[in-house]
Amino acid sequence: VQIILRRNPIRSWFGGSEDRSRVLAMPVSEAFAYLAVPAVGSTLFSIIFEIVDMFWAGKLGSKPVAALSVASFFVWMLRALAKSVSIGAIAVVSRRTGERDTERLVRTSVHALTASVIFSIAVMAVCLPVASHIFRWVRLEDDVAGMAVSYTAVFLCGLPFVYTMTT
């Protein structure tokens, strides 16, 4: 941790930087917008990604659209699971930032990212073999279910990246 603290700009980011003072000096509505816009933007980009994905699938026909539509519900569920780690991490990181405890902040961040990777691998290990059964359980046609499983498998392979991105 000491090496990370010496080489990492986290010390200046969270150790009482000018940005922190500037945000604290802002009116509440302005500070709220300053802090909320990145979060809203992130959610907006996720939605835009889904729309663009659906647009291109629409060029392939109705069955790929059906497969993507059903798989999207499964993917959104997996993204919601990612939030279970990230929300806890954000709360603890915020606390460490407020305490100005840089060493524990870095340790908390490393633990959160590690937990996120481990959790994503566990979710991936459970969901990969179960996905085909879920899509057949909702009585999709075999070819549509196969496409939904393929889409979900690709998403699941990138799950560690999705989970660490949200954390």
Tab-separated table of C-alpha atoms in Angstrom:
chain	number	residue	atom	x	y	z
A	1	VAL	CA	0.000	0.000	0.000
A	2	GLN	CA	2.870	2.386	0.759
A	3	ILE	CA	4.243	2.004	-2.778
A	4	ILE	CA	0.805	2.692	-4.224
A	5	LEU	CA	0.456	5.820	-2.081
A	6	ARG	CA	3.818	7.204	-3.193
A	7	ARG	CA	3.216	6.597	-6.904
A	8	ASN	CA	-0.529	7.040	-7.127
A	9	PRO	CA	-2.242	10.400	-7.624
A	10	ILE	CA	-5.045	9.273	-5.272
A	11	ARG	CA	-3.241	11.174	-2.520
A	12	SER	CA	-3.807	14.473	-4.325
A	13	TRP	CA	-7.298	13.529	-5.508
A	14	PHE	CA	-8.649	12.773	-2.047
A	15	GLY	CA	-6.190	14.449	0.299
A	16	GLY	CA	-7.822	17.883	0.325
A	17	SER	CA	-7.479	19.004	-3.288
A	18	GLU	CA	-8.796	22.259	-4.682
A	19	ASP	CA	-11.750	20.437	-6.306
A	20	ARG	CA	-13.011	19.342	-2.916
A	21	SER	CA	-12.895	22.881	-1.567
A	22	ARG	CA	-14.522	24.200	-4.706
A	23	VAL	CA	-17.405	21.685	-4.490
A	24	LEU	CA	-17.933	22.438	-0.811
A	25	ALA	CA	-18.087	26.161	-1.597
A	26	MET	CA	-20.739	25.712	-4.314
A	27	PRO	CA	-24.440	26.242	-3.684
A	28	VAL	CA	-26.122	22.894	-2.988
A	29	SER	CA	-28.004	22.748	-6.299
A	30	GLU	CA	-24.848	23.492	-8.284
A	31	ALA	CA	-22.783	20.942	-6.326
A	32	PHE	CA	-25.536	18.367	-6.776
A	33	ALA	CA	-25.504	18.886	-10.552
A	34	TYR	CA	-21.682	18.799	-10.619
A	35	LEU	CA	-21.650	15.450	-8.836
A	36	ALA	CA	-24.778	13.896	-10.388
A	37	VAL	CA	-24.177	14.606	-14.073
A	38	PRO	CA	-21.431	11.930	-14.453
A	39	ALA	CA	-23.668	9.283	-12.827
A	40	VAL	CA	-26.638	10.193	-14.999
A	41	GLY	CA	-24.372	10.263	-18.065
A	42	SER	CA	-23.103	6.770	-17.295
A	43	THR	CA	-26.640	5.410	-17.094
A	44	LEU	CA	-27.580	7.253	-20.265
A	45	PHE	CA	-24.667	5.678	-22.152
A	46	SER	CA	-25.778	2.217	-21.006
A	47	ILE	CA	-29.245	2.874	-22.388
A	48	ILE	CA	-27.835	4.248	-25.642
A	49	PHE	CA	-25.677	1.124	-25.945
A	50	GLU	CA	-28.793	-1.068	-25.651
A	51	ILE	CA	-30.646	1.006	-28.261
A	52	VAL	CA	-27.762	0.850	-30.736
A	53	ASP	CA	-27.423	-2.877	-30.072
A	54	MET	CA	-31.114	-3.353	-30.831
A	55	PHE	CA	-30.875	-1.191	-33.966
A	56	TRP	CA	-28.176	-3.396	-35.465
A	57	ALA	CA	-29.913	-6.589	-34.390
A	58	GLY	CA	-33.027	-5.266	-36.135
A	59	LYS	CA	-31.096	-5.320	-39.402
A	60	LEU	CA	-30.709	-9.105	-38.940
A	61	GLY	CA	-34.418	-9.877	-38.577
A	62	SER	CA	-37.147	-10.456	-36.018
A	63	LYS	CA	-35.653	-13.553	-34.349
A	64	PRO	CA	-32.368	-11.832	-33.409
A	65	VAL	CA	-34.405	-8.922	-32.029
A	66	ALA	CA	-36.479	-11.343	-29.948
A	67	ALA	CA	-33.316	-13.053	-28.680
A	68	LEU	CA	-31.682	-9.742	-27.808
A	69	SER	CA	-34.850	-8.495	-26.096
A	70	VAL	CA	-35.070	-11.540	-23.850
A	71	ALA	CA	-31.325	-11.623	-23.191
A	72	SER	CA	-31.382	-7.924	-22.274
A	73	PHE	CA	-33.539	-8.657	-19.230
A	74	PHE	CA	-30.969	-11.206	-18.076
A	75	VAL	CA	-28.125	-8.762	-18.748
A	76	TRP	CA	-29.877	-5.997	-16.790
A	77	MET	CA	-30.290	-8.405	-13.873
A	78	LEU	CA	-26.562	-9.118	-13.949
A	79	ARG	CA	-25.796	-5.394	-14.019
A	80	ALA	CA	-28.054	-4.912	-11.004
A	81	LEU	CA	-26.039	-7.566	-9.167
A	82	ALA	CA	-22.901	-5.557	-9.945
A	83	LYS	CA	-24.426	-2.647	-8.080
A	84	SER	CA	-24.499	-4.707	-4.874
A	85	VAL	CA	-20.712	-4.486	-4.679
A	86	SER	CA	-20.344	-0.992	-6.097
A	87	ILE	CA	-22.888	0.699	-3.816
A	88	GLY	CA	-21.162	-0.689	-0.731
A	89	ALA	CA	-17.772	0.315	-2.123
A	90	ILE	CA	-18.964	3.836	-2.874
A	91	ALA	CA	-20.284	4.235	0.660
A	92	VAL	CA	-17.018	3.116	2.272
A	93	VAL	CA	-14.806	5.030	-0.180
A	94	SER	CA	-16.877	8.159	0.483
A	95	ARG	CA	-16.394	7.693	4.197
A	96	ARG	CA	-12.625	7.246	3.821
A	97	THR	CA	-12.513	10.316	1.595
A	98	GLY	CA	-14.373	12.360	4.200
A	99	GLU	CA	-12.017	11.092	6.896
A	100	ARG	CA	-9.053	11.992	4.661
A	101	ASP	CA	-7.602	8.596	5.464
A	102	THR	CA	-5.666	7.993	2.246
A	103	GLU	CA	-4.109	4.706	3.294
A	104	ARG	CA	-7.441	3.110	4.213
A	105	LEU	CA	-9.005	4.681	1.115
A	106	VAL	CA	-6.514	2.920	-1.152
A	107	ARG	CA	-6.922	-0.344	0.765
A	108	THR	CA	-10.718	-0.085	0.538
A	109	SER	CA	-10.526	0.610	-3.193
A	110	VAL	CA	-8.262	-2.387	-3.784
A	111	HIS	CA	-10.542	-4.627	-1.699
A	112	ALA	CA	-13.630	-3.373	-3.555
A	113	LEU	CA	-12.094	-4.055	-6.956
A	114	THR	CA	-10.884	-7.483	-5.825
A	115	ALA	CA	-14.332	-8.337	-4.444
A	116	SER	CA	-15.884	-7.135	-7.682
A	117	VAL	CA	-13.671	-9.405	-9.798
A	118	ILE	CA	-14.231	-12.421	-7.532
A	119	PHE	CA	-17.990	-11.811	-7.431
A	120	SER	CA	-18.164	-11.422	-11.220
A	121	ILE	CA	-16.287	-14.677	-11.771
A	122	ALA	CA	-18.645	-16.465	-9.360
A	123	VAL	CA	-21.699	-15.016	-11.132
A	124	MET	CA	-20.218	-15.981	-14.486
A	125	ALA	CA	-19.534	-19.541	-13.293
A	126	VAL	CA	-23.145	-19.925	-12.131
A	127	CYS	CA	-24.879	-18.154	-15.016
A	128	LEU	CA	-23.041	-19.641	-18.007
A	129	PRO	CA	-24.408	-23.160	-17.514
A	130	VAL	CA	-27.824	-21.939	-16.336
A	131	ALA	CA	-28.518	-19.423	-19.129
A	132	SER	CA	-29.693	-21.988	-21.674
A	133	HIS	CA	-32.148	-23.475	-19.164
A	134	ILE	CA	-33.554	-20.055	-18.300
A	135	PHE	CA	-34.221	-19.200	-21.928
A	136	ARG	CA	-35.830	-22.573	-22.586
A	137	TRP	CA	-37.864	-22.237	-19.369
A	138	VAL	CA	-39.537	-19.107	-20.772
A	139	ARG	CA	-40.479	-21.244	-23.784
A	140	LEU	CA	-38.526	-19.512	-26.493
A	141	GLU	CA	-38.204	-21.202	-29.835
A	142	ASP	CA	-34.985	-23.199	-29.981
A	143	ASP	CA	-33.254	-20.939	-32.503
A	144	VAL	CA	-34.208	-17.765	-30.597
A	145	ALA	CA	-33.100	-19.350	-27.314
A	146	GLY	CA	-29.785	-20.318	-28.928
A	147	MET	CA	-29.182	-16.730	-30.053
A	148	ALA	CA	-30.125	-15.414	-26.601
A	149	VAL	CA	-27.688	-17.853	-24.979
A	150	SER	CA	-24.949	-16.778	-27.410
A	151	TYR	CA	-25.513	-13.084	-26.666
A	152	THR	CA	-25.583	-13.752	-22.927
A	153	ALA	CA	-22.421	-15.883	-23.094
A	154	VAL	CA	-20.532	-13.053	-24.797
A	155	PHE	CA	-21.750	-10.624	-22.141
A	156	LEU	CA	-20.848	-13.053	-19.352
A	157	CYS	CA	-17.303	-13.414	-20.674
A	158	GLY	CA	-16.866	-9.675	-20.221
A	159	LEU	CA	-18.556	-9.615	-16.826
A	160	PRO	CA	-15.374	-8.970	-14.788
A	161	PHE	CA	-14.853	-5.807	-16.835
A	162	VAL	CA	-18.474	-4.717	-16.396
A	163	TYR	CA	-18.329	-5.307	-12.646
A	164	THR	CA	-15.029	-3.492	-12.136
A	165	MET	CA	-16.286	-0.622	-14.291
A	166	THR	CA	-19.292	-0.135	-12.007
A	167	THR	CA	-17.149	-0.441	-8.895
